[in-house]
Amino acid sequence: MIKIPLRILLVEDNEADVLITLRTIKKLVEEPHVEVVEDLSSCRNKLINFIPDVVISDYNLPTCTGLEVLQLVQQKDAKLPFIFLTGTVHDEELAANTILAGASGFILKKHMNNLEEKLKPLLKKVVFRMSENEEIRERLRENKVAINQINDYLDNLKSDNREQKENISKIKNAIKDFKASRDEDSREA
């Protein structure tokens, strides 16, 4: 059993698959905090405000594809682990392409009866990469939430004149510099 609290974003539209996945996660993780969404907009919101440790996503969703979800996740945090859990992809080439696109793992839904066995090593890999110091992880998460909310606000701000656009650009650059120095600090910790 994984003892470190794990924040998981599950992108899935099939209620039965959500229940099976949640039950399996609870068997593997002592303190899971799972948020479930089924579209890009909700996913984007959770990436900004929830800051998961890992994203598990179906490939075929009603309003988008899993690759679109993966691209959104990579835009927000290129290092965030991403696992496909899908029944749509049957061919090995497409599975390989999802891994090449940046997914950390891939599980076919035809293996749902063995989901615990398939998911366990992928989640252990996520935990292995995580900082062991929970206090630092939580502070970093809070900083990411604040930075993401500021970036989201700035992206949605209607800038009508050149001066506003320049100021927004300066703020975004300052945030990027802060993120880079914070990432350096977290690597040293």
PDB file of C-alpha atoms in Angstrom:
ATOM      1  CA  MET A   1       0.000   0.000   0.000  1.00  0.00           C
ATOM      2  CA  ILE A   2       1.235   3.489  -0.884  1.00  0.00           C
ATOM      3  CA  LYS A   3       1.499   5.485   2.363  1.00  0.00           C
ATOM      4  CA  ILE A   4       2.093   8.957   0.876  1.00  0.00           C
ATOM      5  CA  PRO A   5      -1.147  10.893   0.221  1.00  0.00           C
ATOM      6  CA  LEU A   6      -1.691  10.976  -3.528  1.00  0.00           C
ATOM      7  CA  ARG A   7      -3.732  13.534  -5.490  1.00  0.00           C
ATOM      8  CA  ILE A   8      -5.192  11.940  -8.610  1.00  0.00           C
ATOM      9  CA  LEU A   9      -7.160  13.567 -11.418  1.00  0.00           C
ATOM     10  CA  LEU A  10      -9.302  10.952 -13.158  1.00  0.00           C
ATOM     11  CA  VAL A  11     -10.606  11.988 -16.590  1.00  0.00           C
ATOM     12  CA  GLU A  12     -13.350   9.470 -17.350  1.00  0.00           C
ATOM     13  CA  ASP A  13     -16.940   9.610 -18.602  1.00  0.00           C
ATOM     14  CA  ASN A  14     -18.038   6.011 -17.932  1.00  0.00           C
ATOM     15  CA  GLU A  15     -19.509   5.754 -14.428  1.00  0.00           C
ATOM     16  CA  ALA A  16     -18.800   2.017 -14.092  1.00  0.00           C
ATOM     17  CA  ASP A  17     -15.145   2.569 -15.019  1.00  0.00           C
ATOM     18  CA  VAL A  18     -14.939   5.472 -12.551  1.00  0.00           C
ATOM     19  CA  LEU A  19     -16.213   3.215  -9.743  1.00  0.00           C
ATOM     20  CA  ILE A  20     -13.822   0.360 -10.609  1.00  0.00           C
ATOM     21  CA  THR A  21     -10.885   2.754 -10.859  1.00  0.00           C
ATOM     22  CA  LEU A  22     -11.744   4.491  -7.564  1.00  0.00           C
ATOM     23  CA  ARG A  23     -12.092   1.142  -5.789  1.00  0.00           C
ATOM     24  CA  THR A  24      -8.719   0.026  -7.159  1.00  0.00           C
ATOM     25  CA  ILE A  25      -7.010   3.293  -6.195  1.00  0.00           C
ATOM     26  CA  LYS A  26      -8.344   2.933  -2.629  1.00  0.00           C
ATOM     27  CA  LYS A  27      -6.782  -0.540  -2.475  1.00  0.00           C
ATOM     28  CA  LEU A  28      -3.410   0.834  -3.602  1.00  0.00           C
ATOM     29  CA  VAL A  29      -3.204   4.226  -1.871  1.00  0.00           C
ATOM     30  CA  GLU A  30      -3.796   4.753   1.833  1.00  0.00           C
ATOM     31  CA  GLU A  31      -4.867   8.396   1.456  1.00  0.00           C
ATOM     32  CA  PRO A  32      -6.022   9.070  -2.105  1.00  0.00           C
ATOM     33  CA  HIS A  33      -7.619  12.383  -2.989  1.00  0.00           C
ATOM     34  CA  VAL A  34      -9.317  11.790  -6.333  1.00  0.00           C
ATOM     35  CA  GLU A  35     -11.149  14.337  -8.458  1.00  0.00           C
ATOM     36  CA  VAL A  36     -13.175  13.077 -11.442  1.00  0.00           C
ATOM     37  CA  VAL A  37     -13.882  15.112 -14.594  1.00  0.00           C
ATOM     38  CA  GLU A  38     -14.984  14.219 -18.096  1.00  0.00           C
ATOM     39  CA  ASP A  39     -14.135  17.205 -20.306  1.00  0.00           C
ATOM     40  CA  LEU A  40     -11.269  19.582 -21.113  1.00  0.00           C
ATOM     41  CA  SER A  41     -12.783  22.590 -19.375  1.00  0.00           C
ATOM     42  CA  SER A  42     -13.203  20.767 -16.056  1.00  0.00           C
ATOM     43  CA  CYS A  43      -9.783  19.186 -16.469  1.00  0.00           C
ATOM     44  CA  ARG A  44      -8.206  22.601 -17.031  1.00  0.00           C
ATOM     45  CA  ASN A  45      -9.912  23.933 -13.900  1.00  0.00           C
ATOM     46  CA  LYS A  46      -8.614  21.025 -11.782  1.00  0.00           C
ATOM     47  CA  LEU A  47      -5.089  21.445 -13.165  1.00  0.00           C
ATOM     48  CA  ILE A  48      -5.207  25.071 -12.014  1.00  0.00           C
ATOM     49  CA  ASN A  49      -6.895  24.626  -8.637  1.00  0.00           C
ATOM     50  CA  PHE A  50      -6.370  20.988  -7.573  1.00  0.00           C
ATOM     51  CA  ILE A  51      -2.769  20.364  -8.760  1.00  0.00           C
ATOM     52  CA  PRO A  52      -2.762  16.560  -9.020  1.00  0.00           C
ATOM     53  CA  ASP A  53       0.267  14.322  -8.550  1.00  0.00           C
ATOM     54  CA  VAL A  54      -0.869  12.163 -11.482  1.00  0.00           C
ATOM     55  CA  VAL A  55      -3.562  12.234 -14.189  1.00  0.00           C
ATOM     56  CA  ILE A  56      -5.331   9.054 -15.280  1.00  0.00           C
ATOM     57  CA  SER A  57      -7.378   9.537 -18.437  1.00  0.00           C
ATOM     58  CA  ASP A  58      -9.593   7.607 -20.791  1.00  0.00           C
ATOM     59  CA  TYR A  59      -8.644   7.957 -24.443  1.00  0.00           C
ATOM     60  CA  ASN A  60     -12.128   8.343 -25.944  1.00  0.00           C
ATOM     61  CA  LEU A  61     -14.217  11.011 -24.212  1.00  0.00           C
ATOM     62  CA  PRO A  62     -17.508  12.598 -25.350  1.00  0.00           C
ATOM     63  CA  THR A  63     -16.094  16.056 -26.117  1.00  0.00           C
ATOM     64  CA  CYS A  64     -12.385  15.399 -26.686  1.00  0.00           C
ATOM     65  CA  THR A  65      -9.678  12.767 -26.986  1.00  0.00           C
ATOM     66  CA  GLY A  66      -7.195  11.598 -24.403  1.00  0.00           C
ATOM     67  CA  LEU A  67      -4.422  13.105 -26.513  1.00  0.00           C
ATOM     68  CA  GLU A  68      -6.064  16.514 -26.136  1.00  0.00           C
ATOM     69  CA  VAL A  69      -6.173  15.952 -22.375  1.00  0.00           C
ATOM     70  CA  LEU A  70      -2.484  14.942 -22.447  1.00  0.00           C
ATOM     71  CA  GLN A  71      -1.594  18.099 -24.402  1.00  0.00           C
ATOM     72  CA  LEU A  72      -3.488  20.260 -21.898  1.00  0.00           C
ATOM     73  CA  VAL A  73      -1.705  18.567 -18.993  1.00  0.00           C
ATOM     74  CA  GLN A  74       1.679  19.056 -20.665  1.00  0.00           C
ATOM     75  CA  GLN A  75       0.920  22.767 -21.206  1.00  0.00           C
ATOM     76  CA  LYS A  76       0.215  23.187 -17.486  1.00  0.00           C
ATOM     77  CA  ASP A  77       2.989  20.913 -16.163  1.00  0.00           C
ATOM     78  CA  ALA A  78       5.221  18.996 -18.580  1.00  0.00           C
ATOM     79  CA  LYS A  79       6.528  16.777 -15.747  1.00  0.00           C
ATOM     80  CA  LEU A  80       3.116  15.696 -14.437  1.00  0.00           C
ATOM     81  CA  PRO A  81       2.748  11.894 -14.799  1.00  0.00           C
ATOM     82  CA  PHE A  82      -0.062  10.878 -17.158  1.00  0.00           C
ATOM     83  CA  ILE A  83      -1.566   7.386 -17.464  1.00  0.00           C
ATOM     84  CA  PHE A  84      -3.989   6.297 -20.181  1.00  0.00           C
ATOM     85  CA  LEU A  85      -6.693   3.855 -19.068  1.00  0.00           C
ATOM     86  CA  THR A  86      -8.742   3.069 -22.139  1.00  0.00           C
ATOM     87  CA  GLY A  87     -10.720   0.528 -24.068  1.00  0.00           C
ATOM     88  CA  THR A  88     -10.518   2.400 -27.355  1.00  0.00           C
ATOM     89  CA  VAL A  89      -6.917   1.782 -28.295  1.00  0.00           C
ATOM     90  CA  HIS A  90      -6.435  -1.770 -29.492  1.00  0.00           C
ATOM     91  CA  ASP A  91      -3.423  -1.411 -31.664  1.00  0.00           C
ATOM     92  CA  GLU A  92       0.112  -1.446 -30.318  1.00  0.00           C
ATOM     93  CA  GLU A  93       1.286   1.333 -32.629  1.00  0.00           C
ATOM     94  CA  LEU A  94      -1.242   3.811 -31.240  1.00  0.00           C
ATOM     95  CA  ALA A  95      -0.362   2.741 -27.695  1.00  0.00           C
ATOM     96  CA  ALA A  96       3.306   3.374 -28.469  1.00  0.00           C
ATOM     97  CA  ASN A  97       2.437   6.762 -29.972  1.00  0.00           C
ATOM     98  CA  THR A  98       0.673   7.825 -26.766  1.00  0.00           C
ATOM     99  CA  ILE A  99       3.810   6.957 -24.805  1.00  0.00           C
ATOM    100  CA  LEU A 100       5.919   8.874 -27.329  1.00  0.00           C
ATOM    101  CA  ALA A 101       3.518  11.814 -26.944  1.00  0.00           C
ATOM    102  CA  GLY A 102       4.466  11.928 -23.269  1.00  0.00           C
ATOM    103  CA  ALA A 103       2.202   9.522 -21.389  1.00  0.00           C
ATOM    104  CA  SER A 104       3.856   7.759 -18.442  1.00  0.00           C
ATOM    105  CA  GLY A 105       1.834   4.593 -18.842  1.00  0.00           C
ATOM    106  CA  PHE A 106      -0.931   2.828 -20.669  1.00  0.00           C
ATOM    107  CA  ILE A 107      -3.526   0.296 -19.450  1.00  0.00           C
ATOM    108  CA  LEU A 108      -6.214  -1.273 -21.631  1.00  0.00           C
ATOM    109  CA  LYS A 109      -9.689  -1.507 -20.105  1.00  0.00           C
ATOM    110  CA  LYS A 110      -9.838  -5.114 -21.185  1.00  0.00           C
ATOM    111  CA  HIS A 111      -7.503  -5.607 -18.190  1.00  0.00           C
ATOM    112  CA  MET A 112      -9.925  -3.976 -15.701  1.00  0.00           C
ATOM    113  CA  ASN A 113     -10.152  -7.261 -13.805  1.00  0.00           C
ATOM    114  CA  ASN A 114      -6.350  -6.947 -13.280  1.00  0.00           C
ATOM    115  CA  LEU A 115      -6.377  -3.149 -12.860  1.00  0.00           C
ATOM    116  CA  GLU A 116      -4.740  -3.294  -9.426  1.00  0.00           C
ATOM    117  CA  GLU A 117      -1.834  -5.328 -10.822  1.00  0.00           C
ATOM    118  CA  LYS A 118      -1.439  -3.009 -13.832  1.00  0.00           C
ATOM    119  CA  LEU A 119      -1.846   0.309 -11.975  1.00  0.00           C
ATOM    120  CA  LYS A 120       0.298  -0.478  -8.923  1.00  0.00           C
ATOM    121  CA  PRO A 121       3.740  -0.187 -10.594  1.00  0.00           C
ATOM    122  CA  LEU A 122       2.719   3.019 -12.392  1.00  0.00           C
ATOM    123  CA  LEU A 123       1.568   4.677  -9.168  1.00  0.00           C
ATOM    124  CA  LYS A 124       4.690   3.459  -7.333  1.00  0.00           C
ATOM    125  CA  LYS A 125       6.774   5.153 -10.023  1.00  0.00           C
ATOM    126  CA  VAL A 126       4.828   8.387  -9.437  1.00  0.00           C
ATOM    127  CA  VAL A 127       5.468   8.176  -5.689  1.00  0.00           C
ATOM    128  CA  PHE A 128       9.139   7.385  -6.228  1.00  0.00           C
ATOM    129  CA  ARG A 129       9.525  10.645  -8.155  1.00  0.00           C
ATOM    130  CA  MET A 130       7.713  12.696  -5.564  1.00  0.00           C
ATOM    131  CA  SER A 131       9.541  14.553  -2.835  1.00  0.00           C
ATOM    132  CA  GLU A 132       9.480  12.667   0.441  1.00  0.00           C
ATOM    133  CA  ASN A 133       9.036  15.866   2.407  1.00  0.00           C
ATOM    134  CA  GLU A 134       5.269  16.445   2.520  1.00  0.00           C
ATOM    135  CA  GLU A 135       5.591  20.013   3.838  1.00  0.00           C
ATOM    136  CA  ILE A 136       7.700  21.081   0.848  1.00  0.00           C
ATOM    137  CA  ARG A 137       5.327  19.314  -1.564  1.00  0.00           C
ATOM    138  CA  GLU A 138       2.332  21.114  -0.051  1.00  0.00           C
ATOM    139  CA  ARG A 139       4.031  24.528  -0.182  1.00  0.00           C
ATOM    140  CA  LEU A 140       4.979  23.917  -3.816  1.00  0.00           C
ATOM    141  CA  ARG A 141       1.398  22.867  -4.573  1.00  0.00           C
ATOM    142  CA  GLU A 142       0.025  26.049  -2.963  1.00  0.00           C
ATOM    143  CA  ASN A 143       2.489  28.151  -4.967  1.00  0.00           C
ATOM    144  CA  LYS A 144       1.485  26.356  -8.175  1.00  0.00           C
ATOM    145  CA  VAL A 145      -2.191  27.031  -7.457  1.00  0.00           C
ATOM    146  CA  ALA A 146      -1.480  30.741  -6.951  1.00  0.00           C
ATOM    147  CA  ILE A 147       0.688  30.953 -10.069  1.00  0.00           C
ATOM    148  CA  ASN A 148      -1.849  29.033 -12.162  1.00  0.00           C
ATOM    149  CA  GLN A 149      -4.673  31.270 -10.983  1.00  0.00           C
ATOM    150  CA  ILE A 150      -2.671  34.395 -11.809  1.00  0.00           C
ATOM    151  CA  ASN A 151      -1.774  33.034 -15.259  1.00  0.00           C
ATOM    152  CA  ASP A 152      -5.387  32.056 -15.865  1.00  0.00           C
ATOM    153  CA  TYR A 153      -6.553  35.532 -14.861  1.00  0.00           C
ATOM    154  CA  LEU A 154      -3.964  37.171 -17.099  1.00  0.00           C
ATOM    155  CA  ASP A 155      -4.898  34.920 -20.030  1.00  0.00           C
ATOM    156  CA  ASN A 156      -8.547  35.862 -19.654  1.00  0.00           C
ATOM    157  CA  LEU A 157      -7.910  39.554 -19.157  1.00  0.00           C
ATOM    158  CA  LYS A 158      -9.036  41.574 -22.146  1.00  0.00           C
ATOM    159  CA  SER A 159      -6.045  43.743 -22.899  1.00  0.00           C
ATOM    160  CA  ASP A 160      -7.052  46.556 -25.211  1.00  0.00           C
ATOM    161  CA  ASN A 161      -3.923  48.607 -25.379  1.00  0.00           C
ATOM    162  CA  ARG A 162      -0.229  48.028 -25.920  1.00  0.00           C
ATOM    163  CA  GLU A 163       0.793  49.142 -22.422  1.00  0.00           C
ATOM    164  CA  GLN A 164      -1.478  46.566 -20.765  1.00  0.00           C
ATOM    165  CA  LYS A 165      -0.124  43.850 -23.051  1.00  0.00           C
ATOM    166  CA  GLU A 166       3.451  44.810 -22.163  1.00  0.00           C
ATOM    167  CA  ASN A 167       2.669  44.806 -18.439  1.00  0.00           C
ATOM    168  CA  ILE A 168       1.002  41.405 -18.707  1.00  0.00           C
ATOM    169  CA  SER A 169       4.051  40.097 -20.549  1.00  0.00           C
ATOM    170  CA  LYS A 170       6.346  41.423 -17.791  1.00  0.00           C
ATOM    171  CA  ILE A 171       4.227  39.774 -15.092  1.00  0.00           C
ATOM    172  CA  LYS A 172       4.229  36.440 -16.941  1.00  0.00           C
ATOM    173  CA  ASN A 173       8.009  36.605 -17.378  1.00  0.00           C
ATOM    174  CA  ALA A 174       8.442  37.324 -13.660  1.00  0.00           C
ATOM    175  CA  ILE A 175       6.247  34.325 -12.847  1.00  0.00           C
ATOM    176  CA  LYS A 176       8.281  32.105 -15.197  1.00  0.00           C
ATOM    177  CA  ASP A 177      11.493  33.264 -13.494  1.00  0.00           C
ATOM    178  CA  PHE A 178       9.944  32.513 -10.109  1.00  0.00           C
ATOM    179  CA  LYS A 179       8.847  29.044 -11.288  1.00  0.00           C
ATOM    180  CA  ALA A 180      12.344  28.313 -12.590  1.00  0.00           C
ATOM    181  CA  SER A 181      13.983  29.320  -9.311  1.00  0.00           C
ATOM    182  CA  ARG A 182      11.357  27.354  -7.333  1.00  0.00           C
ATOM    183  CA  ASP A 183      11.975  24.253  -9.473  1.00  0.00           C
ATOM    184  CA  GLU A 184      15.706  24.637  -8.786  1.00  0.00           C
ATOM    185  CA  ASP A 185      15.013  24.917  -5.063  1.00  0.00           C
ATOM    186  CA  SER A 186      12.780  21.821  -5.078  1.00  0.00           C
ATOM    187  CA  ARG A 187      15.449  19.784  -6.904  1.00  0.00           C
ATOM    188  CA  GLU A 188      17.989  20.782  -4.264  1.00  0.00           C
ATOM    189  CA  ALA A 189      15.600  19.827  -1.448  1.00  0.00           C
TER     190      ALA A 189
END
